[in-house]
PDB file of C-alpha atoms in Angstrom:
ATOM      1  CA  MET A 190     108.275  89.463  72.136  1.00 54.00           C
ATOM      2  CA  GLU A 191     105.038  88.436  70.089  1.00 56.00           C
ATOM      3  CA  ASP A 192     104.877  90.282  66.716  1.00 58.00           C
ATOM      4  CA  LEU A 193     101.836  92.205  66.830  1.00 76.00           C
ATOM      5  CA  PHE A 194      99.806  94.503  64.064  1.00 89.00           C
ATOM      6  CA  VAL A 195      99.562  97.467  65.677  1.00 93.00           C
ATOM      7  CA  ARG A 196      98.237 101.318  64.752  1.00 95.00           C
ATOM      8  CA  PHE A 197     101.112 103.380  63.636  1.00 96.00           C
ATOM      9  CA  GLU A 198     100.621 106.127  66.179  1.00 96.00           C
ATOM     10  CA  ASP A 199     100.877 103.759  69.013  1.00 96.00           C
ATOM     11  CA  TRP A 200     104.069 101.995  67.631  1.00 96.00           C
ATOM     12  CA  GLU A 201     105.600 105.392  66.973  1.00 96.00           C
ATOM     13  CA  ALA A 202     104.839 106.464  70.835  1.00 96.00           C
ATOM     14  CA  ARG A 203     106.492 103.480  72.144  1.00 96.00           C
ATOM     15  CA  LEU A 204     109.470 104.054  70.000  1.00 97.00           C
ATOM     16  CA  ARG A 205     109.732 107.630  71.374  1.00 96.00           C
ATOM     17  CA  ARG A 206     109.167 106.345  74.995  1.00 96.00           C
ATOM     18  CA  THR A 207     111.814 103.754  74.457  1.00 97.00           C
ATOM     19  CA  CYS A 208     114.552 105.545  72.457  1.00 97.00           C
ATOM     20  CA  GLY A 209     113.870 109.193  72.467  1.00 96.00           C
ATOM     21  CA  HIS A 210     112.894 111.447  69.550  1.00 97.00           C
ATOM     22  CA  TYR A 211     113.232 109.357  66.596  1.00 97.00           C
ATOM     23  CA  TYR A 212     110.271 109.669  64.283  1.00 96.00           C
ATOM     24  CA  GLY A 213     108.851 106.588  62.133  1.00 96.00           C
ATOM     25  CA  VAL A 214     107.624 107.502  58.602  1.00 96.00           C
ATOM     26  CA  PRO A 215     105.301 104.858  57.280  1.00 95.00           C
ATOM     27  CA  GLY A 216     104.747 103.872  53.721  1.00 92.00           C
ATOM     28  CA  HIS A 217     102.281 105.248  51.321  1.00 92.00           C
ATOM     29  CA  GLY A 218      98.940 104.907  53.046  1.00 92.00           C
ATOM     30  CA  GLN A 219     100.233 102.467  56.032  1.00 94.00           C
ATOM     31  CA  GLU A 220      98.285 102.848  59.199  1.00 95.00           C
ATOM     32  CA  ILE A 221      99.319  99.599  60.600  1.00 96.00           C
ATOM     33  CA  VAL A 222     102.662  98.408  61.385  1.00 96.00           C
ATOM     34  CA  ASP A 223     103.666  94.791  61.589  1.00 95.00           C
ATOM     35  CA  GLY A 224     105.956  94.819  64.616  1.00 95.00           C
ATOM     36  CA  HIS A 225     106.725  95.849  68.350  1.00 96.00           C
ATOM     37  CA  VAL A 226     108.653  98.038  70.387  1.00 96.00           C
ATOM     38  CA  GLY A 227     109.589  96.307  73.914  1.00 95.00           C
ATOM     39  CA  LEU A 228     112.243  97.212  76.497  1.00 95.00           C
ATOM     40  CA  SER A 229     114.194  94.978  78.973  1.00 94.00           C
ATOM     41  CA  ARG A 230     117.314  95.323  80.973  1.00 91.00           C
ATOM     42  CA  PHE A 231     120.687  93.735  79.753  1.00 91.00           C
ATOM     43  CA  HIS A 232     123.760  94.255  82.205  1.00 87.00           C
ATOM     44  CA  GLY A 233     122.388  97.062  83.785  1.00 87.00           C
ATOM     45  CA  LEU A 234     121.477  98.835  80.545  1.00 93.00           C
ATOM     46  CA  ASP A 235     118.139  99.426  78.663  1.00 95.00           C
ATOM     47  CA  MET A 236     117.896  97.217  75.581  1.00 96.00           C
ATOM     48  CA  ALA A 237     114.840  97.776  73.327  1.00 97.00           C
ATOM     49  CA  ASP A 238     113.404  95.094  71.058  1.00 96.00           C
ATOM     50  CA  ILE A 239     112.055  96.980  67.653  1.00 97.00           C
ATOM     51  CA  ALA A 240     110.387  95.515  64.695  1.00 97.00           C
ATOM     52  CA  CYS A 241     108.786  97.325  62.136  1.00 96.00           C
ATOM     53  CA  ASP A 242     107.733  97.391  58.191  1.00 95.00           C
ATOM     54  CA  LEU A 243     107.946 101.311  57.931  1.00 96.00           C
ATOM     55  CA  ASP A 244     109.314 103.345  55.010  1.00 96.00           C
ATOM     56  CA  HIS A 245     112.070 104.727  57.280  1.00 97.00           C
ATOM     57  CA  ILE A 246     113.036 106.326  60.775  1.00 98.00           C
ATOM     58  CA  ASP A 247     114.590 109.732  61.110  1.00 97.00           C
ATOM     59  CA  ARG A 248     116.670 111.158  63.640  1.00 97.00           C
ATOM     60  CA  SER A 249     116.732 114.900  63.035  1.00 96.00           C
ATOM     61  CA  ALA A 250     118.688 118.022  64.365  1.00 96.00           C
ATOM     62  CA  ALA A 251     115.623 118.824  66.332  1.00 96.00           C
ATOM     63  CA  GLY A 252     114.942 115.427  67.524  1.00 96.00           C
ATOM     64  CA  ILE A 253     118.753 115.383  68.843  1.00 97.00           C
ATOM     65  CA  ARG A 254     118.042 119.056  70.767  1.00 96.00           C
ATOM     66  CA  ARG A 255     114.851 117.492  72.671  1.00 96.00           C
ATOM     67  CA  ASP A 256     116.657 114.672  74.177  1.00 95.00           C
ATOM     68  CA  GLU A 257     118.739 115.406  77.168  1.00 91.00           C
ATOM     69  CA  SER A 258     120.521 112.101  77.494  1.00 92.00           C
ATOM     70  CA  GLU A 259     123.264 110.918  74.999  1.00 95.00           C
ATOM     71  CA  TYR A 260     123.689 107.287  73.787  1.00 97.00           C
ATOM     72  CA  ILE A 261     125.839 105.293  71.601  1.00 96.00           C
ATOM     73  CA  PHE A 262     123.138 102.454  70.415  1.00 98.00           C
ATOM     74  CA  LEU A 263     124.720  99.081  69.628  1.00 98.00           C
ATOM     75  CA  ILE A 264     122.434  97.748  67.207  1.00 97.00           C
ATOM     76  CA  MET A 265     122.174  93.812  66.557  1.00 97.00           C
ATOM     77  CA  GLN A 266     120.118  93.109  63.449  1.00 97.00           C
ATOM     78  CA  LEU A 267     118.062  89.993  64.149  1.00 95.00           C
ATOM     79  CA  SER A 268     116.274  89.538  60.929  1.00 96.00           C
ATOM     80  CA  GLY A 269     115.480  91.376  57.713  1.00 96.00           C
ATOM     81  CA  ARG A 270     117.977  94.551  57.060  1.00 96.00           C
ATOM     82  CA  SER A 271     118.287  98.186  57.888  1.00 97.00           C
ATOM     83  CA  LEU A 272     120.080 100.719  55.380  1.00 98.00           C
ATOM     84  CA  ILE A 273     121.567 103.364  57.751  1.00 98.00           C
ATOM     85  CA  ASP A 274     122.510 106.665  56.579  1.00 98.00           C
ATOM     86  CA  HIS A 275     124.744 108.104  59.335  1.00 97.00           C
ATOM     87  CA  MET A 276     127.737 110.294  59.851  1.00 94.00           C
ATOM     88  CA  GLY A 277     128.250 110.486  55.822  1.00 92.00           C
ATOM     89  CA  ARG A 278     128.080 106.936  55.074  1.00 93.00           C
ATOM     90  CA  ARG A 279     125.403 104.530  53.989  1.00 96.00           C
ATOM     91  CA  GLU A 280     125.829 100.819  55.481  1.00 95.00           C
ATOM     92  CA  ILE A 281     123.674  97.801  55.000  1.00 97.00           C
ATOM     93  CA  VAL A 282     123.179  95.900  58.101  1.00 97.00           C
ATOM     94  CA  GLU A 283     122.000  92.465  57.498  1.00 97.00           C
ATOM     95  CA  ALA A 284     120.860  89.745  60.374  1.00 96.00           C
ATOM     96  CA  GLY A 285     123.532  88.859  62.289  1.00 94.00           C
ATOM     97  CA  GLU A 286     125.380  91.902  62.037  1.00 96.00           C
ATOM     98  CA  PHE A 287     126.183  94.907  64.517  1.00 97.00           C
ATOM     99  CA  TYR A 288     126.164  98.710  64.066  1.00 98.00           C
ATOM    100  CA  LEU A 289     127.151 101.587  66.302  1.00 97.00           C
ATOM    101  CA  LEU A 290     124.693 104.556  66.024  1.00 97.00           C
ATOM    102  CA  ASP A 291     125.515 107.966  67.801  1.00 97.00           C
ATOM    103  CA  SER A 292     122.363 109.746  69.240  1.00 97.00           C
ATOM    104  CA  THR A 293     124.009 112.864  69.121  1.00 96.00           C
ATOM    105  CA  LYS A 294     124.330 112.805  65.199  1.00 96.00           C
ATOM    106  CA  VAL A 295     121.566 112.914  62.567  1.00 97.00           C
ATOM    107  CA  ALA A 296     120.393 109.649  61.108  1.00 98.00           C
ATOM    108  CA  ARG A 297     117.995 107.934  58.595  1.00 98.00           C
ATOM    109  CA  ILE A 298     117.149 104.161  58.977  1.00 98.00           C
ATOM    110  CA  LEU A 299     115.682 102.958  55.668  1.00 97.00           C
ATOM    111  CA  TYR A 300     113.394  99.782  55.414  1.00 95.00           C
ATOM    112  CA  ALA A 301     111.666 100.446  52.117  1.00 89.00           C
ATOM    113  CA  ASP A 302     108.270  98.831  53.783  1.00 88.00           C
ATOM    114  CA  THR A 303     110.227  95.417  54.265  1.00 94.00           C
ATOM    115  CA  ARG A 304     109.881  93.852  57.819  1.00 95.00           C
ATOM    116  CA  SER A 305     113.271  94.385  59.797  1.00 97.00           C
ATOM    117  CA  HIS A 306     113.798  93.272  63.662  1.00 97.00           C
ATOM    118  CA  PHE A 307     116.688  94.154  65.641  1.00 97.00           C
ATOM    119  CA  LEU A 308     118.020  94.869  69.116  1.00 97.00           C
ATOM    120  CA  SER A 309     119.356  98.139  70.485  1.00 97.00           C
ATOM    121  CA  VAL A 310     121.509  98.117  73.482  1.00 97.00           C
ATOM    122  CA  HIS A 311     121.599 101.883  75.079  1.00 97.00           C
ATOM    123  CA  MET A 312     125.218 102.549  76.103  1.00 96.00           C
ATOM    124  CA  PRO A 313     125.539 105.888  78.169  1.00 95.00           C
ATOM    125  CA  ARG A 314     127.738 107.941  75.542  1.00 94.00           C
ATOM    126  CA  GLY A 315     130.141 109.615  77.976  1.00 92.00           C
ATOM    127  CA  ALA A 316     130.941 106.299  79.926  1.00 90.00           C
ATOM    128  CA  PHE A 317     131.610 104.351  76.989  1.00 92.00           C
ATOM    129  CA  LEU A 318     133.665 106.706  74.822  1.00 91.00           C
ATOM    130  CA  LEU A 319     135.623 107.385  77.866  1.00 86.00           C
ATOM    131  CA  GLU A 320     138.252 104.659  77.158  1.00 77.00           C
ATOM    132  CA  CYS A 321     138.003 104.713  73.262  1.00 80.00           C
ATOM    133  CA  ASP A 322     140.803 106.181  71.115  1.00 70.00           C
ATOM    134  CA  GLY A 323     139.977 108.050  67.743  1.00 70.00           C
ATOM    135  CA  ARG A 324     139.902 104.642  65.779  1.00 78.00           C
ATOM    136  CA  LEU A 325     136.384 103.812  66.974  1.00 88.00           C
ATOM    137  CA  ARG A 326     134.247 103.067  64.100  1.00 90.00           C
ATOM    138  CA  LEU A 327     131.111 104.627  64.871  1.00 93.00           C
ATOM    139  CA  GLY A 328     128.596 104.542  61.886  1.00 94.00           C
ATOM    140  CA  ARG A 329     130.075 101.325  60.624  1.00 92.00           C
ATOM    141  CA  ALA A 330     128.711  97.781  60.326  1.00 95.00           C
ATOM    142  CA  LEU A 331     130.373  94.791  62.004  1.00 93.00           C
ATOM    143  CA  LYS A 332     130.130  92.105  59.348  1.00 93.00           C
ATOM    144  CA  ARG A 333     129.429  88.441  60.120  1.00 90.00           C
ATOM    145  CA  GLY A 334     132.866  87.231  59.167  1.00 85.00           C
ATOM    146  CA  HIS A 335     134.505  89.630  61.401  1.00 84.00           C
ATOM    147  CA  PRO A 336     136.859  87.862  64.119  1.00 79.00           C
ATOM    148  CA  MET A 337     134.719  89.644  66.570  1.00 82.00           C
ATOM    149  CA  SER A 338     131.298  88.889  65.473  1.00 86.00           C
ATOM    150  CA  ALA A 339     130.948  85.656  67.192  1.00 82.00           C
ATOM    151  CA  PRO A 340     132.002  86.773  70.666  1.00 81.00           C
ATOM    152  CA  MET A 341     129.599  89.538  70.309  1.00 87.00           C
ATOM    153  CA  GLN A 342     126.723  87.238  69.113  1.00 87.00           C
ATOM    154  CA  ALA A 343     127.683  84.766  72.013  1.00 82.00           C
ATOM    155  CA  PHE A 344     127.474  87.750  74.620  1.00 83.00           C
ATOM    156  CA  LEU A 345     124.311  88.976  73.442  1.00 85.00           C
ATOM    157  CA  GLY A 346     122.746  85.519  73.221  1.00 74.00           C
ATOM    158  CA  GLY A 347     122.307  85.645  69.516  1.00 53.00           C
ATOM    159  CA  GLY A 348     119.010  87.618  70.281  1.00 50.00           C
ATOM    160  CA  LYS A 349     117.403  84.250  71.508  1.00 50.00           C
ATOM    161  CA  ALA A 350     117.152  85.543  75.339  1.00 45.00           C
ATOM    162  CA  ARG A 351     115.078  88.928  74.587  1.00 47.00           C
ATOM    163  CA  GLY A 352     112.280  89.131  76.643  1.00 44.00           C
ATOM    164  CA  THR A 353     113.587  87.065  79.383  1.00 43.00           C
ATOM    165  CA  PRO A 354     114.455  88.593  82.925  1.00 38.00           C
ATOM    166  CA  ARG A 355     117.605  90.562  83.087  1.00 44.00           C
ATOM    167  CA  LYS A 356     119.861  91.498  85.953  1.00 44.00           C
ATOM    168  CA  THR A 357     119.283  94.994  86.521  1.00 44.00           C
ATOM    169  CA  TYR A 358     122.279  95.927  88.099  1.00 44.00           C
ATOM    170  CA  ALA A 359     125.012  93.769  86.511  1.00 60.00           C
ATOM    171  CA  ASP A 360     128.204  95.710  85.573  1.00 71.00           C
ATOM    172  CA  PRO A 361     128.340  96.596  81.750  1.00 84.00           C
ATOM    173  CA  GLY A 362     131.965  97.038  81.775  1.00 81.00           C
ATOM    174  CA  TYR A 363     132.465  93.965  79.715  1.00 78.00           C
ATOM    175  CA  LEU A 364     129.863  94.765  77.123  1.00 87.00           C
ATOM    176  CA  PHE A 365     131.770  98.165  76.650  1.00 88.00           C
ATOM    177  CA  ASP A 366     135.060  96.619  76.246  1.00 83.00           C
ATOM    178  CA  LEU A 367     134.154  93.993  74.085  1.00 84.00           C
ATOM    179  CA  THR A 368     132.283  96.654  71.721  1.00 89.00           C
ATOM    180  CA  ARG A 369     135.260  98.745  71.827  1.00 87.00           C
ATOM    181  CA  ILE A 370     137.315  95.890  70.869  1.00 83.00           C
ATOM    182  CA  ALA A 371     135.170  94.865  67.855  1.00 86.00           C
ATOM    183  CA  PHE A 372     134.744  98.286  66.518  1.00 90.00           C
ATOM    184  CA  THR A 373     138.477  99.489  66.808  1.00 84.00           C
ATOM    185  CA  PRO A 374     140.711  98.420  63.936  1.00 77.00           C
ATOM    186  CA  GLY A 375     144.222  96.981  64.356  1.00 61.00           C
ATOM    187  CA  GLN A 376     145.939  99.735  62.434  1.00 33.00           C
ATOM    188  CA  THR A 377     144.713 102.978  61.438  1.00 35.00           C
ATOM    189  CA  GLU A 378     145.800 106.940  61.954  1.00 37.00           C
ATOM    190  CA  MET A 379     143.622 110.021  62.666  1.00 41.00           C
ATOM    191  CA  ASP A 380     142.538 111.508  59.410  1.00 41.00           C
ATOM    192  CA  ALA A 381     144.175 114.595  59.021  1.00 32.00           C
ATOM    193  CA  SER A 382     141.774 115.922  56.434  1.00 36.00           C
ATOM    194  CA  ARG A 383     139.326 116.374  59.429  1.00 47.00           C
ATOM    195  CA  LEU A 384     141.248 119.435  60.605  1.00 53.00           C
ATOM    196  CA  SER A 385     140.422 121.115  57.324  1.00 54.00           C
ATOM    197  CA  SER A 386     137.608 123.346  58.849  1.00 67.00           C
ATOM    198  CA  ARG A 387     136.704 124.954  61.931  1.00 76.00           C
ATOM    199  CA  ASP A 388     133.767 122.663  62.281  1.00 75.00           C
ATOM    200  CA  ASN A 389     135.917 119.540  61.784  1.00 70.00           C
ATOM    201  CA  ARG A 390     138.661 120.748  64.078  1.00 78.00           C
ATOM    202  CA  PHE A 391     135.966 121.389  66.799  1.00 85.00           C
ATOM    203  CA  GLU A 392     134.548 117.783  66.356  1.00 78.00           C
ATOM    204  CA  LEU A 393     137.560 116.243  66.551  1.00 76.00           C
ATOM    205  CA  ALA A 394     138.619 118.345  69.448  1.00 84.00           C
ATOM    206  CA  VAL A 395     135.394 117.052  71.334  1.00 88.00           C
ATOM    207  CA  SER A 396     135.911 113.503  70.351  1.00 80.00           C
ATOM    208  CA  VAL A 397     139.389 113.488  71.873  1.00 83.00           C
ATOM    209  CA  MET A 398     138.268 115.215  74.812  1.00 90.00           C
ATOM    210  CA  GLU A 399     135.477 112.869  75.543  1.00 89.00           C
ATOM    211  CA  ARG A 400     137.916 109.903  75.368  1.00 84.00           C
ATOM    212  CA  ASN A 401     140.293 111.444  78.128  1.00 89.00           C
ATOM    213  CA  LEU A 402     137.859 113.045  80.461  1.00 93.00           C
ATOM    214  CA  ALA A 403     139.820 111.347  83.589  1.00 90.00           C
ATOM    215  CA  ARG A 404     143.348 112.432  82.587  1.00 89.00           C
ATOM    216  CA  PRO A 405     144.984 114.445  85.113  1.00 83.00           C
ATOM    217  CA  ASP A 406     146.970 116.259  82.438  1.00 87.00           C
ATOM    218  CA  LEU A 407     143.806 117.094  80.208  1.00 94.00           C
ATOM    219  CA  SER A 408     144.175 120.762  79.232  1.00 95.00           C
ATOM    220  CA  LEU A 409     144.044 122.977  76.227  1.00 95.00           C
ATOM    221  CA  SER A 410     147.724 122.697  75.595  1.00 94.00           C
ATOM    222  CA  TRP A 411     147.690 118.821  75.849  1.00 92.00           C
ATOM    223  CA  LEU A 412     144.608 118.702  73.413  1.00 90.00           C
ATOM    224  CA  ALA A 413     145.971 121.089  70.790  1.00 87.00           C
ATOM    225  CA  ARG A 414     149.168 119.023  70.770  1.00 84.00           C
ATOM    226  CA  VAL A 415     147.372 115.759  70.310  1.00 79.00           C
ATOM    227  CA  ILE A 416     145.472 117.154  67.444  1.00 77.00           C
ATOM    228  CA  GLY A 417     148.257 119.047  65.891  1.00 77.00           C
ATOM    229  CA  ILE A 418     147.085 122.589  66.121  1.00 81.00           C
ATOM    230  CA  SER A 419     148.233 125.486  68.029  1.00 86.00           C
ATOM    231  CA  GLU A 420     146.178 126.562  71.258  1.00 90.00           C
ATOM    232  CA  ARG A 421     145.255 129.899  70.034  1.00 92.00           C
ATOM    233  CA  GLN A 422     143.694 128.163  66.988  1.00 89.00           C
ATOM    234  CA  LEU A 423     141.940 125.773  69.160  1.00 90.00           C
ATOM    235  CA  GLN A 424     140.769 128.494  71.724  1.00 93.00           C
ATOM    236  CA  ARG A 425     139.203 130.216  68.918  1.00 91.00           C
ATOM    237  CA  ASP A 426     137.425 127.225  67.512  1.00 91.00           C
ATOM    238  CA  PHE A 427     135.782 126.727  70.852  1.00 94.00           C
ATOM    239  CA  LEU A 428     134.806 130.588  71.287  1.00 94.00           C
ATOM    240  CA  GLY A 429     133.403 130.226  67.593  1.00 92.00           C
ATOM    241  CA  ARG A 430     130.665 127.576  69.107  1.00 92.00           C
ATOM    242  CA  GLY A 431     130.067 130.014  71.927  1.00 94.00           C
ATOM    243  CA  THR A 432     131.965 127.928  74.625  1.00 95.00           C
ATOM    244  CA  SER A 433     135.482 127.504  76.172  1.00 96.00           C
ATOM    245  CA  PHE A 434     137.664 124.642  76.601  1.00 97.00           C
ATOM    246  CA  ILE A 435     137.354 124.989  80.394  1.00 96.00           C
ATOM    247  CA  GLN A 436     133.303 125.401  80.238  1.00 96.00           C
ATOM    248  CA  LEU A 437     132.914 122.472  77.729  1.00 97.00           C
ATOM    249  CA  LEU A 438     135.248 120.345  79.876  1.00 97.00           C
ATOM    250  CA  ARG A 439     133.327 121.029  82.982  1.00 96.00           C
ATOM    251  CA  GLU A 440     129.986 120.280  81.299  1.00 96.00           C
ATOM    252  CA  LYS A 441     131.321 116.934  80.086  1.00 96.00           C
ATOM    253  CA  ARG A 442     132.814 115.963  83.186  1.00 96.00           C
ATOM    254  CA  LEU A 443     129.637 116.576  84.961  1.00 96.00           C
ATOM    255  CA  ALA A 444     127.675 114.622  82.456  1.00 95.00           C
ATOM    256  CA  LEU A 445     129.830 111.753  82.826  1.00 95.00           C
ATOM    257  CA  ALA A 446     129.673 111.892  86.502  1.00 95.00           C
ATOM    258  CA  ALA A 447     125.772 111.864  86.402  1.00 94.00           C
ATOM    259  CA  GLU A 448     126.030 108.751  84.125  1.00 92.00           C
ATOM    260  CA  PHE A 449     128.099 107.043  86.360  1.00 91.00           C
ATOM    261  CA  LEU A 450     125.894 107.769  89.516  1.00 91.00           C
ATOM    262  CA  VAL A 451     122.802 106.670  87.434  1.00 88.00           C
ATOM    263  CA  HIS A 452     124.392 103.317  85.875  1.00 83.00           C
ATOM    264  CA  PHE A 453     126.834 102.432  88.652  1.00 75.00           C
ATOM    265  CA  GLY A 454     125.692 104.200  91.966  1.00 59.00           C
ATOM    266  CA  ASN A 455     123.101 101.452  92.632  1.00 57.00           C
ATOM    267  CA  ALA A 456     125.061  98.476  91.441  1.00 55.00           C
ATOM    268  CA  ALA A 457     125.581  95.282  93.612  1.00 54.00           C
ATOM    269  CA  GLN A 458     128.983  96.963  94.338  1.00 63.00           C
ATOM    270  CA  PRO A 459     127.928 100.719  93.783  1.00 69.00           C
ATOM    271  CA  MET A 460     130.672 103.381  93.149  1.00 79.00           C
ATOM    272  CA  ASN A 461     131.093 106.029  95.853  1.00 88.00           C
ATOM    273  CA  VAL A 462     131.117 109.715  95.236  1.00 91.00           C
ATOM    274  CA  THR A 463     134.841 109.881  95.733  1.00 93.00           C
ATOM    275  CA  ASP A 464     135.118 107.322  92.777  1.00 92.00           C
ATOM    276  CA  VAL A 465     132.743 109.037  90.754  1.00 93.00           C
ATOM    277  CA  ALA A 466     134.438 112.391  90.937  1.00 94.00           C
ATOM    278  CA  LEU A 467     137.905 110.790  90.136  1.00 93.00           C
ATOM    279  CA  ARG A 468     136.772 108.763  87.428  1.00 92.00           C
ATOM    280  CA  SER A 469     135.128 111.654  85.996  1.00 94.00           C
ATOM    281  CA  GLY A 470     138.457 113.934  86.120  1.00 94.00           C
ATOM    282  CA  PHE A 471     137.673 115.841  89.286  1.00 94.00           C
ATOM    283  CA  ASN A 472     140.579 115.731  91.621  1.00 92.00           C
ATOM    284  CA  ASP A 473     139.062 118.068  94.147  1.00 93.00           C
ATOM    285  CA  ILE A 474     135.982 116.467  95.814  1.00 94.00           C
ATOM    286  CA  SER A 475     134.548 119.655  97.220  1.00 94.00           C
ATOM    287  CA  ASN A 476     134.771 121.529  93.950  1.00 94.00           C
ATOM    288  CA  PHE A 477     133.162 118.388  92.288  1.00 96.00           C
ATOM    289  CA  ASN A 478     130.379 118.461  95.009  1.00 95.00           C
ATOM    290  CA  ARG A 479     129.822 122.173  94.726  1.00 96.00           C
ATOM    291  CA  SER A 480     129.890 122.085  90.543  1.00 96.00           C
ATOM    292  CA  PHE A 481     127.478 119.072  90.667  1.00 96.00           C
ATOM    293  CA  LYS A 482     124.955 120.718  92.775  1.00 96.00           C
ATOM    294  CA  GLY A 483     125.259 124.006  90.909  1.00 96.00           C
ATOM    295  CA  ARG A 484     124.452 121.744  87.490  1.00 95.00           C
ATOM    296  CA  TYR A 485     121.728 119.327  88.936  1.00 95.00           C
ATOM    297  CA  GLY A 486     120.314 121.120  91.786  1.00 95.00           C
ATOM    298  CA  CYS A 487     121.185 118.282  94.421  1.00 95.00           C
ATOM    299  CA  SER A 488     124.257 116.500  95.733  1.00 95.00           C
ATOM    300  CA  PRO A 489     125.645 113.397  93.756  1.00 94.00           C
ATOM    301  CA  SER A 490     124.654 111.054  96.704  1.00 91.00           C
ATOM    302  CA  SER A 491     121.088 112.677  96.281  1.00 93.00           C
ATOM    303  CA  TYR A 492     121.141 112.328  92.513  1.00 93.00           C
ATOM    304  CA  ALA A 493     122.129 108.585  92.618  1.00 89.00           C
ATOM    305  CA  ARG A 494     119.085 107.922  95.094  1.00 87.00           C
ATOM    306  CA  LEU A 495     116.550 109.970  92.890  1.00 88.00           C
ATOM    307  CA  HIS A 496     117.722 107.522  90.013  1.00 82.00           C
ATOM    308  CA  ALA A 497     117.845 104.271  91.881  1.00 71.00           C
TER     309      ALA A 497
END
């Protein structure tokens, strides 16, 4: 993609159409952006090609509420650098490095008016997290010296293939697996300090739930046992957020099913409705069909056709 000098308002509008409600903040008096926002397909997923010389980009709580879809953005820095303030940490991402950014968390990406160029692969959050464990390092950079850096660079083509035609319906499964391996350390334990408050307990419980949606034995008692608190305390934490274990589990499973239908329902070897139901944690197909129609206003097969 050619670099262009574009009006800030036009650049930001393209960013929002491509990535959701992220807000560019120009430097003092800046009206023109040295950069671009492009979009292509990569293994069945959207991939944004972004360059700018802004002061920073903000992801606010208001922006999060305005976006219906949730993503884990796999960022690959091509040139320049990004200083990312996200999930309680600040990380400098240099050229040739990778970063995982969670669209459901606030973030600030700082450039200090210096040109930065990166790719962002939009991985559906529920589908990507489903087979991850609590060790996945969201909000962390994968440095160039890491053993998985070379395989990641090779798979994404070192950024050299951007702008070339992509296979729209290729399976993203390998990218998911490669990214999970790269961002999961070999030896670590769950951080018990996260259980010190109701908010942290709830965050941890939801995180574990999202990674185990397809488990047939996923229950309140199982979840409480895994994170090390009583069922009663865990239920109180859910109620404190205006929901319940059953209600949130159903919402998460339906959202995961919708992701499968959009991203895998029209692939070269599409998932059928029964496969989608089972992989989303629904063992009763009739119940799945009723619940899905109640949530999305149409049958799963119709939903897949609408998003083909």
